Coordinates of C-alpha atoms and ligand atoms in Angstrom, one line a residue:
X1 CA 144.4 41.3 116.2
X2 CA 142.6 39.1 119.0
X3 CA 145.4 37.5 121.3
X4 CA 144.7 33.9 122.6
X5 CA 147.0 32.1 125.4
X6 CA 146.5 28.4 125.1
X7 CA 147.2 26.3 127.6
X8 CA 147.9 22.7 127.2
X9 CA 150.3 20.2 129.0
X10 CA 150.2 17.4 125.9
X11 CA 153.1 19.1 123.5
X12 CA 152.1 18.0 120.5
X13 CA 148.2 19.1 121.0
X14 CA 149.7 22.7 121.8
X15 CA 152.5 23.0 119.1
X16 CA 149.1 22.1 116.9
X17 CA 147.0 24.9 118.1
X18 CA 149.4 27.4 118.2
X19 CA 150.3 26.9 114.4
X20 CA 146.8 26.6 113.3
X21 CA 145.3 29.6 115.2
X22 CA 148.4 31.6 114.1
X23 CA 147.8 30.6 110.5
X24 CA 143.8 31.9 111.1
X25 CA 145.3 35.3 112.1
X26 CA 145.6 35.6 115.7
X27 CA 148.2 36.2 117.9
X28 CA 148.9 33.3 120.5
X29 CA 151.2 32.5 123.2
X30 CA 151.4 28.9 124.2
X31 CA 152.0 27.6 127.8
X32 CA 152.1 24.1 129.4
X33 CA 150.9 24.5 133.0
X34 CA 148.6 26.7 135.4
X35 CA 151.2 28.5 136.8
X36 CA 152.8 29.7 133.9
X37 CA 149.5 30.9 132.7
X38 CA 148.8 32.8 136.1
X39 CA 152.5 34.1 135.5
X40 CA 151.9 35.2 132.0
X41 CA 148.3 37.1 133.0
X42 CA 149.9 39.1 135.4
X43 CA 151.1 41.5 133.0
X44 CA 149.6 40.9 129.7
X45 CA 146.6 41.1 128.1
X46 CA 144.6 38.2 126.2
X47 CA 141.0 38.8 124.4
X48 CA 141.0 34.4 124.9
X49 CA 142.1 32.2 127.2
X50 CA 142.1 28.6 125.5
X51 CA 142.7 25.6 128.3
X52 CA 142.5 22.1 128.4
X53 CA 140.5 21.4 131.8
X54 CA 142.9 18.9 133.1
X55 CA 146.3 20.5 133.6
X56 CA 149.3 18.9 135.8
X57 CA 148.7 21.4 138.4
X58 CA 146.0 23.4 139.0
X59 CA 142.9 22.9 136.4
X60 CA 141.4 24.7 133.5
X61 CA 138.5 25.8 135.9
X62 CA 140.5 27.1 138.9
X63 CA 142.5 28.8 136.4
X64 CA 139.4 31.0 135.3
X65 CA 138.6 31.4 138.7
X66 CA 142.0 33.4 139.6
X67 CA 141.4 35.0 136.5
X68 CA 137.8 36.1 136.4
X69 CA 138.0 39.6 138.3
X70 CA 140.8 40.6 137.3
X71 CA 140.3 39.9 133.5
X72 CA 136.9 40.2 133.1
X73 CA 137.2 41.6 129.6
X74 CA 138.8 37.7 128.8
X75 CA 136.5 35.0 127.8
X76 CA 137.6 31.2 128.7
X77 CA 137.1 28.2 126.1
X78 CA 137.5 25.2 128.5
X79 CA 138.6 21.9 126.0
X80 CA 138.0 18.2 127.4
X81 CA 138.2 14.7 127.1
X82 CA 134.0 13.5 126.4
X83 CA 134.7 11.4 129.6
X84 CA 134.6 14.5 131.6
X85 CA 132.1 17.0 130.3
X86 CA 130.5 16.7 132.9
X87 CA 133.1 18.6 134.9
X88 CA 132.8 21.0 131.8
X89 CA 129.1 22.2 132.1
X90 CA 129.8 22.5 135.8
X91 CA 132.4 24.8 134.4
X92 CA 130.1 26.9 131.8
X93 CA 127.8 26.9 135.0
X94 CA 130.3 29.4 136.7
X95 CA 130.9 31.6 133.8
X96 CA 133.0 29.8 132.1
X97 CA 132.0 30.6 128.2
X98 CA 132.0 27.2 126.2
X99 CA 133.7 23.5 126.3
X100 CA 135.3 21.8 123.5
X101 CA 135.3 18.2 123.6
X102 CA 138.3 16.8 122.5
X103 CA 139.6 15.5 119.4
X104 CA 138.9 19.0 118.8
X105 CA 136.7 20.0 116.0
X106 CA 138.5 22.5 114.1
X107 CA 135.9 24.4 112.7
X108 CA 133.9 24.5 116.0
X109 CA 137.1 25.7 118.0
X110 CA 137.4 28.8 115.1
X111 CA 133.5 29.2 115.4
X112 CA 133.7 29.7 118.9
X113 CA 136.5 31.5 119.3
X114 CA 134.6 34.3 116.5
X115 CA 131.5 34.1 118.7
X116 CA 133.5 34.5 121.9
X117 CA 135.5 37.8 120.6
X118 CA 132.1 39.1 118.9
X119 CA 130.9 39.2 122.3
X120 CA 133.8 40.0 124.1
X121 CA 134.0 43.4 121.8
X122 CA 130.3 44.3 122.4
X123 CA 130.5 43.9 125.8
X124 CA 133.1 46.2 126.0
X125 CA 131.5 48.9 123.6
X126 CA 128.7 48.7 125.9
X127 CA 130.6 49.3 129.6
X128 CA 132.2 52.2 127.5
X129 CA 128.9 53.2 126.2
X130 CA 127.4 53.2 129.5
X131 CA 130.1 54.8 130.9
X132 CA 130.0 57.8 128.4
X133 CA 126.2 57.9 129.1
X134 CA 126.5 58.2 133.1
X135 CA 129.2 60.8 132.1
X136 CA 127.3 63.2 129.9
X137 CA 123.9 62.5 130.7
X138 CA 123.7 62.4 134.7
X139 CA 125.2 63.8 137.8
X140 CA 124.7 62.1 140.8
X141 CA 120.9 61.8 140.3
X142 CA 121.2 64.7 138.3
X143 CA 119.2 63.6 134.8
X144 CA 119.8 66.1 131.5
X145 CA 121.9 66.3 128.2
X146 CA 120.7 69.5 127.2
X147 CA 123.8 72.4 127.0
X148 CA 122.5 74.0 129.8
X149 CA 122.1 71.1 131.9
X150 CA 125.9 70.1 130.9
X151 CA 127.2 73.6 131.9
X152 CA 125.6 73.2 135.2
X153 CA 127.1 69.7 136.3
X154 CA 130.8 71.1 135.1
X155 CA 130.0 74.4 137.5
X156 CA 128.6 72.2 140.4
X157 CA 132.3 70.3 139.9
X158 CA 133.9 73.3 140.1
X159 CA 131.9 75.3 142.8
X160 CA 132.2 72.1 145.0
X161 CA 136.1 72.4 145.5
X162 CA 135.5 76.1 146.4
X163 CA 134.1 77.4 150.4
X164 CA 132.0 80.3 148.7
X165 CA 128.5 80.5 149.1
X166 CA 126.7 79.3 146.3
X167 CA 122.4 80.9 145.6
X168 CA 120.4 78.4 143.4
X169 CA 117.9 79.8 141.6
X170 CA 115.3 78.4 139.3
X171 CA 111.3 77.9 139.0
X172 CA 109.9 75.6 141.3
X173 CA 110.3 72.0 140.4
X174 CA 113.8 72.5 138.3
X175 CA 115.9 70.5 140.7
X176 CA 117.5 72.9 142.9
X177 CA 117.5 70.6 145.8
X178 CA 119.3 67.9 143.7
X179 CA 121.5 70.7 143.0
X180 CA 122.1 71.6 146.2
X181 CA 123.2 67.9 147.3
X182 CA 125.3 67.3 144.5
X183 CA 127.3 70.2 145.6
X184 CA 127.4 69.1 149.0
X185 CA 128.2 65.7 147.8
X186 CA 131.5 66.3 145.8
X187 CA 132.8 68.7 147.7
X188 CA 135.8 68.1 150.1
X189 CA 133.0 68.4 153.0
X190 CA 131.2 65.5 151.7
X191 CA 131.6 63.4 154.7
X192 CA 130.7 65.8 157.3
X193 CA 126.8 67.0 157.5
X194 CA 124.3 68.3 154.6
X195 CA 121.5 70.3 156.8
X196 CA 118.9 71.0 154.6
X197 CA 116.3 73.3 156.1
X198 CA 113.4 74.8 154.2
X199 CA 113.1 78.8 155.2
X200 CA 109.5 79.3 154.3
X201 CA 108.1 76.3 156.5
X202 CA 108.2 77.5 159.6
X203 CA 107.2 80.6 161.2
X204 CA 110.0 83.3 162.2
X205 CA 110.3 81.9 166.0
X206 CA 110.9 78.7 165.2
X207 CA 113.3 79.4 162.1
X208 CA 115.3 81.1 164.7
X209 CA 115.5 79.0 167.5
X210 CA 115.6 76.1 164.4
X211 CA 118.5 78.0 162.8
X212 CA 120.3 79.7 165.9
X213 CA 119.5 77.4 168.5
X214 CA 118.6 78.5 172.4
X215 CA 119.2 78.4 175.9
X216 CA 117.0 77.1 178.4
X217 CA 114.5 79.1 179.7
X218 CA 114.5 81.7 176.5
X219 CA 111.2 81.0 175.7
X220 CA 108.3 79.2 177.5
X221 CA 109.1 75.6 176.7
X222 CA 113.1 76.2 176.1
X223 CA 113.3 73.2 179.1
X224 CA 116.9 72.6 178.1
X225 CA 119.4 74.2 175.6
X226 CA 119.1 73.2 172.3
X227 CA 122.0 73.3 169.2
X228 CA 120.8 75.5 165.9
X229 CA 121.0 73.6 162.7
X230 CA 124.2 75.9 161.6
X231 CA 125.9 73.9 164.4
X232 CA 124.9 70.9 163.6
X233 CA 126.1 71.4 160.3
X234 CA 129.5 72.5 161.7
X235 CA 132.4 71.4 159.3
X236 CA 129.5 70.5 156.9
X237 CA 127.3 72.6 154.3
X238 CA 124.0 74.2 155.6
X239 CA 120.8 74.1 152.7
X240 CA 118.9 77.4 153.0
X241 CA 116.1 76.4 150.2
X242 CA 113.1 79.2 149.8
X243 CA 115.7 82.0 151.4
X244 CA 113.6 84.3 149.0
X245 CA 111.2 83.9 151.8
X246 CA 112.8 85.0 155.0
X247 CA 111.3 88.1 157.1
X248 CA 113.2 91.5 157.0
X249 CA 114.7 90.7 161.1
X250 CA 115.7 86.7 159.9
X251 CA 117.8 89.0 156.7
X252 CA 119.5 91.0 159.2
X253 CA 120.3 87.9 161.5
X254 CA 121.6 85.8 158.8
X255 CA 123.6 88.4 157.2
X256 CA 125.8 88.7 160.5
X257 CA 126.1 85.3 160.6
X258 CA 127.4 84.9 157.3
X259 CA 129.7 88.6 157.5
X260 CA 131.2 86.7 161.3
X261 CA 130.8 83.3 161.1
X262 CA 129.7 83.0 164.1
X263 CA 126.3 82.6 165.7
X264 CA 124.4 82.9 169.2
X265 CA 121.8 80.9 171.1
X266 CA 118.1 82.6 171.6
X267 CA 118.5 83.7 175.0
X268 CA 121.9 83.4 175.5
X269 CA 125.2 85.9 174.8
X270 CA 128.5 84.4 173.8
X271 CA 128.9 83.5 170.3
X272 CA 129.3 80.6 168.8
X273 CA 131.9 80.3 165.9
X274 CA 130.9 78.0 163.2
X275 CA 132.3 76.4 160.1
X276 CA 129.3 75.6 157.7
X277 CA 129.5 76.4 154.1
X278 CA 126.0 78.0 153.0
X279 CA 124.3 77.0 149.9
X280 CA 120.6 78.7 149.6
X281 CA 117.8 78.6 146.8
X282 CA 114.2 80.3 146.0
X283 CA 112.3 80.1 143.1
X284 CA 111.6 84.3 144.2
X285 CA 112.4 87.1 141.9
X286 CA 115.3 88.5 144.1
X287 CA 115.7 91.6 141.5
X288 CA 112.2 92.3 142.2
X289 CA 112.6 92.1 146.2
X290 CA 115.2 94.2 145.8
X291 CA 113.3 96.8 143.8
X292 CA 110.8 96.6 146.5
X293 CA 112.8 96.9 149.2
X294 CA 112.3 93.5 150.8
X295 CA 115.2 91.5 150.2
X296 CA 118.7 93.2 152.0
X297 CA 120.4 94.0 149.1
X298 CA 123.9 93.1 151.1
X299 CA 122.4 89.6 152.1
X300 CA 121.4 88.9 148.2
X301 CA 125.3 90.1 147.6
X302 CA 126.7 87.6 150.4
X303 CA 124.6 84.6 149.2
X304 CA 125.4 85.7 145.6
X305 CA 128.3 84.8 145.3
X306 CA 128.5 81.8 143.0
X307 CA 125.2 82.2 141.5
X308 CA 123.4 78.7 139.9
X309 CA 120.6 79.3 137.8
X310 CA 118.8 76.6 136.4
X311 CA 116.2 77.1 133.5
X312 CA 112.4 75.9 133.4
X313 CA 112.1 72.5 131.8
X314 CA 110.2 74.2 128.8
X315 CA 113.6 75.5 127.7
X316 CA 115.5 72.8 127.5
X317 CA 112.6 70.3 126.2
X318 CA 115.6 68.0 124.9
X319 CA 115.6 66.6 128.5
X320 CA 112.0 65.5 128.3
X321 CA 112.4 61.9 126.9
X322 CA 115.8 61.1 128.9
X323 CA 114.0 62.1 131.8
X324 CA 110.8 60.3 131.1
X325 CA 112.9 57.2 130.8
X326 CA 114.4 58.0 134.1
X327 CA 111.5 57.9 135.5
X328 CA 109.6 55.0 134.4
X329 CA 112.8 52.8 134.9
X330 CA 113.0 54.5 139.0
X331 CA 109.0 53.8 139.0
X332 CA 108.3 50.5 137.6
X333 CA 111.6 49.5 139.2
X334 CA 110.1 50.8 142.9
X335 CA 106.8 49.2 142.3
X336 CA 108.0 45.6 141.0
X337 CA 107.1 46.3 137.6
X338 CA 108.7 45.2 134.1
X339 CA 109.8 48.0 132.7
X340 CA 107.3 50.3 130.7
X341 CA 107.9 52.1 127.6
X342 CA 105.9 55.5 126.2
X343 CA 104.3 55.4 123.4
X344 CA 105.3 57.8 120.2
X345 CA 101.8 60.3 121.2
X346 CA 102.9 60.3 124.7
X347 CA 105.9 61.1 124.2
X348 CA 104.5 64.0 121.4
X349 CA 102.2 65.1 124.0
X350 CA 104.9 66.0 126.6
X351 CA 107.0 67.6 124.4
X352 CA 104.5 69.8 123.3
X353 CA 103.4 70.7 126.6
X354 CA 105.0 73.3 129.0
X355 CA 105.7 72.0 132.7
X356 CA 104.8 74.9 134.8
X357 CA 105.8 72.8 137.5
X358 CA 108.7 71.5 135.8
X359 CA 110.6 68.1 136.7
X360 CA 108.4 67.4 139.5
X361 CA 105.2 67.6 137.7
X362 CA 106.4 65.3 135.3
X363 CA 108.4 63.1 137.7
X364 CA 104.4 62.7 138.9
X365 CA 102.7 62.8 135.9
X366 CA 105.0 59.6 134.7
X367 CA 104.2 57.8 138.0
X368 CA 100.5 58.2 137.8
X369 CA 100.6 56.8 134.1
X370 CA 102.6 54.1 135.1
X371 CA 99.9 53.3 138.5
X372 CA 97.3 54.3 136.4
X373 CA 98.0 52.4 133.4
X374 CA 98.1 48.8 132.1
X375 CA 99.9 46.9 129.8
X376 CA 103.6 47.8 129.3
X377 CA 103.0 50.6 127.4
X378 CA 102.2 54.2 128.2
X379 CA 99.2 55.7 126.3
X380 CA 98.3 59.5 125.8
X381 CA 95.0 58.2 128.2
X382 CA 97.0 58.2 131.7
X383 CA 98.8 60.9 131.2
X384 CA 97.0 63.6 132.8
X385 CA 94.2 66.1 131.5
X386 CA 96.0 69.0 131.6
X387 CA 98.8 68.2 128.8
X388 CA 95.7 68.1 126.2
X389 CA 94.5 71.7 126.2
X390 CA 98.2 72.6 126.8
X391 CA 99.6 70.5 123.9
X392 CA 96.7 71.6 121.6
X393 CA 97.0 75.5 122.2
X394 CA 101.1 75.1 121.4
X395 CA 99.9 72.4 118.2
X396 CA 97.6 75.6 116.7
X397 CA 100.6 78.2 117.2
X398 CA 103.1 76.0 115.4
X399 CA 100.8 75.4 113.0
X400 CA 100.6 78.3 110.9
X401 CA 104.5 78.1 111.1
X402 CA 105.0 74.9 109.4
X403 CA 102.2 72.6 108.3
X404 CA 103.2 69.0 108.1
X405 CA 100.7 66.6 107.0
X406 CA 102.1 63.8 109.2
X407 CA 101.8 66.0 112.3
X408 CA 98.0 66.9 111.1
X409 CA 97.1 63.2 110.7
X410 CA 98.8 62.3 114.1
X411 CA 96.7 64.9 115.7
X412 CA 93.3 64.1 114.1
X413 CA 93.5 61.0 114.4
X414 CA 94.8 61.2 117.9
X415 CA 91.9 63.8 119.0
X416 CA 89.6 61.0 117.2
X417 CA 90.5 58.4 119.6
X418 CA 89.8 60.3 122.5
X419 CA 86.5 61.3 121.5
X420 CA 85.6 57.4 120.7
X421 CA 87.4 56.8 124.0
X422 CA 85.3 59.2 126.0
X423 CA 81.6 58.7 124.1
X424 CA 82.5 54.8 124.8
X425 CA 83.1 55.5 128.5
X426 CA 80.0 57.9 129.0
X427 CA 78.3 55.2 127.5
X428 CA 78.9 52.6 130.0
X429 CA 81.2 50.7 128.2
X430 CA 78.0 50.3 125.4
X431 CA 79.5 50.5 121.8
X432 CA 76.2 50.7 120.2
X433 CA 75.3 53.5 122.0
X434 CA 78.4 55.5 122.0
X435 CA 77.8 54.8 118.2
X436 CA 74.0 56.1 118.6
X437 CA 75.9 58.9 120.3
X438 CA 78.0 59.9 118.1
X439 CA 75.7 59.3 115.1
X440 CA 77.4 57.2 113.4
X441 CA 76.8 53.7 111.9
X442 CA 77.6 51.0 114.3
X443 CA 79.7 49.5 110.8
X444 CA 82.0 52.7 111.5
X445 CA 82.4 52.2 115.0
X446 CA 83.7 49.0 114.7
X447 CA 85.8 49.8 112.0
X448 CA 87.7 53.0 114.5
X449 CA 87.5 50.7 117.7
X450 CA 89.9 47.8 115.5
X451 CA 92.0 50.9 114.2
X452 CA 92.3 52.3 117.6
X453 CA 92.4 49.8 119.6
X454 CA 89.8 50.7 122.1
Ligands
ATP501 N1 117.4 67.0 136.4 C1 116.6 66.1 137.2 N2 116.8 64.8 137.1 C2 116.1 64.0 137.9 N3 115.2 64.4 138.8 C3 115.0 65.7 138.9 C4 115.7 66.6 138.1 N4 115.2 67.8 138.4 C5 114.3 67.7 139.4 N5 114.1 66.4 139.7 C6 113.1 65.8 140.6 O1 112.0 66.6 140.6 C7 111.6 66.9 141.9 C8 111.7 68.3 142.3 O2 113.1 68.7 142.4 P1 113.6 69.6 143.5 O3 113.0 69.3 144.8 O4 115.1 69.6 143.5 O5 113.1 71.0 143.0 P2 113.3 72.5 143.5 O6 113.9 73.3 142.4 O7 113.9 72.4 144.8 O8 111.7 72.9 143.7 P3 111.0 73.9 144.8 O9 111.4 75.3 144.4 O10 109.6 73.6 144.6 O11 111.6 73.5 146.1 C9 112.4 66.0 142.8 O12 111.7 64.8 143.0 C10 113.7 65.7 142.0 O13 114.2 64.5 142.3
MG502 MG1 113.2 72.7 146.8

C-alpha cells in the first residue's frame, strides 16, 4: 500500500483529503505545517508527499527542497491556488513532479498520484536492476557474466585481502592487466602504489637497474643513484606482466628478492628491505619452460602461489554481446557519438568467430566499426575481413551437426549481400555494370539492391 503525507494548513481541505485518499486505498498521514512535515520525514517513509505550496511557515517548494536528497525515492504533488501557478511551474522546474490547481480536481489528484507511484516503482526497479547488473556483470572495469568470469571477480575479492603473491595467466588479450589492477585496487594497499612494469620490454640491463635500482657510477651513465620500481612500489603492489619472459640470471635475482624481501642497488652492497606485494602474469606455457629447463622451477612455485587463470574469449562466447555493448557505449561515448547498436549478422558473425587475440581484438575490431561505419547501426561490412573466413569455416562444422533452415537462409542471403556489395564497389559504384558483372539482369539487381539495402 502507497503511503502519502498531506500537508495542508486549511483544516477542513486536509480532513477532506485524508478521508478520500484513505477511502481510494492508501495509507496517509495528515500534517498542518512545514515543520511537522520535516519532523514526520525524519523517520518515516512516504512513496507521496502531497502539499499545498503556501504553508504558514516554510512553503510547499522549500519543503521538497529539504526533502529531495534524502528521499529521493518520494515524489512531490505541489497543490495551488490558479493565482499562483506561476510559482508552481517554477516548482516542477526544479523537480518537483506535478501542480494541482486548486479547487482540486478529484479525479486528476487520483490520476496523478497513480502516474506518480507508477513511476516512482519503476524507477526504483531500475536503480535495483542496475545495481544487480554492476554486481554480476562487471568488476571494476572488469566486463563478463559468463561462470568463469563470475568465479574470477569472487577470487580477485578474496585474493585482494590476502599478501600472497598472486601469477595471472591467460592468452594474450584476456584481461590480465585489468586483473591485475582490480586486485591491486581492492586490496587493503589500495592507496599506496600499483607499479606496473612489463618484463619483456626492455632488455636485461635495464630491467635490472629498472627493477633493482643503482648507485652512481655502476654503469657508464649511472650520474646519480636512482630507486628500483620495487621501492617505489614500497607499501604498494608491484605488476610483473610477461614474467614468462625473464632471462635465466633476472629468475635467480627475483627469486631472492621474493625468498628476502629485500633488494640491492646495481653497484651498490647493503640491502634494501621492501614491502611490495608481487602480482605477475604471461601469456607463456610455464609447464612447458619448466620441461625445458627455462623457467626456475622454485621461482614458478614462489609466484604460484594464488594462481589466476583466465580462459580465451572463445570459451566463454556468452561474454561476447555484453562486451560488445561495453564497447560501443565506451567508444561512441569517447568520440561524441549517439550511441550505436549491432546489428543481428554482426552480432552472429562475432559469435561465430574465435578471437585469437581475445578481448583486445575485439575491443578494436568494435572501434574500427564504429570509426569506420555510418549510420547508428553496426553492419557485418565494418567489421573486419578476418571474422568472414573465420565465421564461415566454424558455420560448415556446425553444419553437419544441426541444420536449421533459418541459419541457412541467414547465411546465403548474408554471403549474397556481400557479393552484390563487392561486384558494386569493383564496379565503381556502377550498378549496371556490377549487374553486367555478375550476369544478371539489371531487373534482378534492382530487386537485391532494395532487399539489401545497398
Ligand atoms: N573482461 C574485460 N572487460 C573489459 N575490457 C577487457 C576485458 N578483458 C580485456 N579487456 C580489454 O582488452 C584489452 C587487453 O586487456 P589486457 O591488457 O588486460 O590483456 P592482457 O591479458 O594483459 O594481454 P597481454 O598478454 O597481451 O598483455 C584492454 O584494453 C582491456 O581493457
Ligand atoms: Mg598485458
Amino acid at each position: 500500500m502507497a503511503r502519502i503525507l498531506i500537508v495542508e494548513d486549511d483544516p477542513n481541505t486536509l480532513s477532506g483529503l485524508i478521508e478520500i485518499l484513505r477511502d481510494e486505498g492508501y495509507e496517509t498521514v495528515g500534517v498542518k505545517t512545514g515543520k511537522e512535515a520535516l519532523k514526520i520525514l525524519e523517520n518515516d517513509y512516504f512513496d507521496i508527499l502531497l502539499t499545498d505550496l503556501r504553508l504558514p511557515d516554510i512553503n510547499g517548494l522549500s519543503l521538497y527542497e529539504k526533502t529531495r536528497t534524502t528521499r529521493s525515492g518520494m515524489k512531490t504533488i505541489v497543490m495551488t491556488a490558479y493565482s499562483s501557478v506561476k510559482d508552481a511551474v517554477e516548482a516542477m522546474k526544479k523537480g518537483v513532479y506535478e501542480y494541482l490547481t486548486k479547487p482540486l480536481n478529484l479525479d486528476e489528484l487520483f490520476i496523478t498520484i497513480k502516474k506518480a507511484i507508477q513511476e516512482s516503482e519503476i524507477l526504483s526497479e531500475n536503480i535495483e536492476l542496475k545495481k544487480q547488473i554492476k554486481k554480476s556483470y562487471a568488476f571494476e572495469n572488469i566486463i563478463g557474466k559468463s561462470k568463469v568470469m563470475l568465479e574470477i571477480y569472487r577470487k580477485i575479492e578474496k585474493v585482494a585481502q590476502s599478501q600472497s603473491t598472486v601469477l595471472i595467466r591467460g592468452e594474450s588479450g584476456v584481461g590480465k592487466e585489468l586483473v591485475a589492477r582490480a586486485i591491486h585496487y581492492n586490496s587493503p594497499r589500495a592507496n599506496k602504489t600499483l607499479v606496473e612494469i612489463s618484463c619483456a620490454s626492455l632488455p636485461e640491463t635495464l630491467l635490472e637497474s629498472e627493477l633493482f635500482g643503482y648507485e652512481k657510477g655502476a654503469f657508464t651513465g649511472a650520474v646519480s643513484r636512482k630507486k628500483g620500481r620495487f621501492e617505489l612500489a614500497e607499501g604498494g603492489t608491484i605488476f610483473l606482466d610477461e614474467i614468462g619472459d625473464i632471462s635465466e640470471s633476472m629468475q635467480t635475482k627475483l627469486l631472492r628478492v621474493l625468498q628476502e624481501k629485500e633488494i640491492t642497488h646495481l653497484g651498490g652492497t647493503r640491502s634494501i628491505p621492501v614491502d611490495v606485494r608481487v602480482i605477475a602474469a604471461t601469456n607463456r606455457d610455464l609447464e612447458l619452460a619448466l620441461q625445458q629447463g627455462k623457467f626456475r622451477e622454485d621461482l614458478f612455485f614462489r609466484l604460484n602461489v594464488i594462481p589466476i587463470f583466465i580462459p580465451p574469449l572463445r570459451e566463454r562466447k556468452d561474454d561476447i554481446p555484453l562486451l560488445i555493448e561495453y564497447f560501443i557505449k565506451k567508444t561512441c561515448e569517447e568520440n561524441n557519438r549517439p550511441i550505436m547498436r549491432i546489428s543481428e549478422e554482426a552480432l552472429d558473425l562475432c559469435m561465430n568467430y574465435d578471437w585469437p587475440g581475445n578481448v583486445r581484438e575485439l575491443e578494436n575490431a568494435v572501434e574500427n566499426a564504429i570509426v569506420l561505419g555510418e549510420g547508428d547501426i553496426i553492419l557485418p561490412e565494418f567489421l573486419p575481413l578476418t571474422l568472414y573466413s573465420e565465421a564461415d569455416r566454424n558455420f560448415m562444422k556446425n553444419m553437419n551437426s544441426h541444420i536449421d533452415e533459418d541459419s541457412y537462409r541467414k547465411r546465403m542471403e548474408f554471403a549474397e549481400r556481400m557479393i552484390l556489395k563487392d561486384a558494386i564497389d569493383k564496379a565503381g559504384g556502377n550498378k549496371s555494370l556490377a549487374a553486367k558483372n555478375l550476369k544478371i539482369s539489371l531487373r534482378t539487381m534492382r530487386y537485391k539492391i532494395r532487399k539489401y539495402n545497398l
